mmCIF file of C-alpha atoms in Angstrom:
data_model
loop_
_atom_site.group_PDB
_atom_site.id
_atom_site.type_symbol
_atom_site.label_atom_id
_atom_site.label_comp_id
_atom_site.label_asym_id
_atom_site.label_seq_id
_atom_site.Cartn_x
_atom_site.Cartn_y
_atom_site.Cartn_z
ATOM 1 C CA MET S 108 39.690 -31.819 8.776
ATOM 2 C CA THR S 109 42.720 -33.702 10.070
ATOM 3 C CA THR S 110 42.880 -37.459 10.068
ATOM 4 C CA ALA S 111 42.936 -39.325 13.364
ATOM 5 C CA VAL S 112 45.338 -42.210 13.936
ATOM 6 C CA ARG S 113 44.212 -45.226 15.923
ATOM 7 C CA VAL S 114 46.362 -45.766 19.012
ATOM 8 C CA TRP S 115 44.675 -49.000 20.136
ATOM 9 C CA ARG S 116 41.480 -51.039 19.847
ATOM 10 C CA LEU S 117 39.905 -53.288 22.479
ATOM 11 C CA ARG S 118 37.155 -55.875 22.111
ATOM 12 C CA LYS S 119 34.788 -57.513 24.574
ATOM 13 C CA ASP S 120 31.506 -59.343 23.923
ATOM 14 C CA HIS S 121 31.196 -58.239 20.258
ATOM 15 C CA THR S 122 31.823 -54.609 21.209
ATOM 16 C CA TRP S 123 34.902 -52.488 20.585
ATOM 17 C CA ILE S 124 36.563 -49.371 21.942
ATOM 18 C CA ASP S 125 39.052 -47.322 19.933
ATOM 19 C CA ALA S 126 41.489 -44.672 21.113
ATOM 20 C CA ARG S 127 42.391 -42.262 18.315
ATOM 21 C CA LEU S 128 44.865 -39.409 18.257
ATOM 22 C CA ARG S 129 44.054 -36.304 16.206
ATOM 23 C CA PRO S 130 46.312 -33.251 15.746
ATOM 24 C CA CYS S 131 44.642 -29.875 16.300
ATOM 25 C CA PRO S 132 45.594 -27.750 13.270
ATOM 26 C CA GLU S 133 44.855 -24.435 14.987
ATOM 27 C CA SER S 134 47.382 -25.141 17.785
ATOM 28 C CA ASP S 135 50.222 -27.438 18.826
ATOM 29 C CA GLU S 136 47.807 -29.506 20.903
ATOM 30 C CA VAL S 137 46.576 -33.012 20.127
ATOM 31 C CA GLU S 138 43.232 -34.561 20.929
ATOM 32 C CA ILE S 139 42.691 -38.099 22.163
ATOM 33 C CA GLU S 140 39.267 -39.486 21.240
ATOM 34 C CA PHE S 141 37.584 -42.612 22.583
ATOM 35 C CA PHE S 142 34.940 -44.364 20.487
ATOM 36 C CA TYR S 143 32.513 -47.102 21.587
ATOM 37 C CA ASP S 144 31.289 -49.122 18.593
ATOM 38 C CA GLY S 145 32.130 -46.166 16.367
ATOM 39 C CA VAL S 146 30.338 -43.527 18.445
ATOM 40 C CA LEU S 147 32.460 -40.806 20.012
ATOM 41 C CA LEU S 148 32.239 -41.156 23.792
ATOM 42 C CA TRP S 149 34.801 -38.700 25.014
ATOM 43 C CA ALA S 150 37.596 -36.476 23.762
ATOM 44 C CA ARG S 151 40.205 -34.330 25.452
ATOM 45 C CA ARG S 152 42.951 -32.022 24.226
ATOM 46 C CA TRP S 153 46.494 -32.328 25.512
ATOM 47 C CA PRO S 154 49.406 -29.892 25.104
ATOM 48 C CA SER S 155 51.655 -32.619 23.671
ATOM 49 C CA ARG S 156 51.446 -35.907 21.834
ATOM 50 C CA GLN S 157 53.349 -37.659 24.631
ATOM 51 C CA LEU S 158 50.877 -36.556 27.314
ATOM 52 C CA ALA S 159 47.942 -37.719 25.175
ATOM 53 C CA LEU S 160 49.580 -41.107 24.571
ATOM 54 C CA THR S 161 50.361 -41.499 28.277
ATOM 55 C CA HIS S 162 46.694 -40.918 29.079
ATOM 56 C CA ALA S 163 45.596 -43.395 26.375
ATOM 57 C CA GLU S 164 47.943 -46.058 27.758
ATOM 58 C CA ARG S 165 46.566 -45.539 31.266
ATOM 59 C CA GLN S 166 43.024 -45.992 29.930
ATOM 60 C CA LEU S 167 44.142 -49.102 28.035
ATOM 61 C CA ARG S 168 45.543 -50.719 31.191
ATOM 62 C CA ASP S 169 42.378 -49.906 33.175
ATOM 63 C CA LEU S 170 40.139 -51.442 30.502
ATOM 64 C CA GLN S 171 42.333 -54.537 30.213
ATOM 65 C CA ARG S 172 42.008 -55.055 33.974
ATOM 66 C CA ALA S 173 38.224 -54.908 33.436
ATOM 67 C CA GLY S 174 38.406 -57.785 30.939
ATOM 68 C CA TRP S 175 38.826 -56.022 27.582
ATOM 69 C CA ASN S 176 41.274 -57.596 25.085
ATOM 70 C CA THR S 177 43.494 -55.848 22.573
ATOM 71 C CA HIS S 178 42.475 -56.249 18.970
ATOM 72 C CA TRP S 179 43.714 -54.506 15.859
#
């Protein structure tokens, strides 16, 4: 099993959301995973690391507009 790397963490009202990037060993793809209080909510594979990070940054901006704050 490959280790995921946290891209960002957000907090709001004692709750947190993580975005984690995980390489897919069977291919050149990477997977971006979103966790809510440690529970996997959603994951998607992307053909490149850059595309996955672009998607994660878009999600980050949307959540920040909804009142979530960055927290590491």
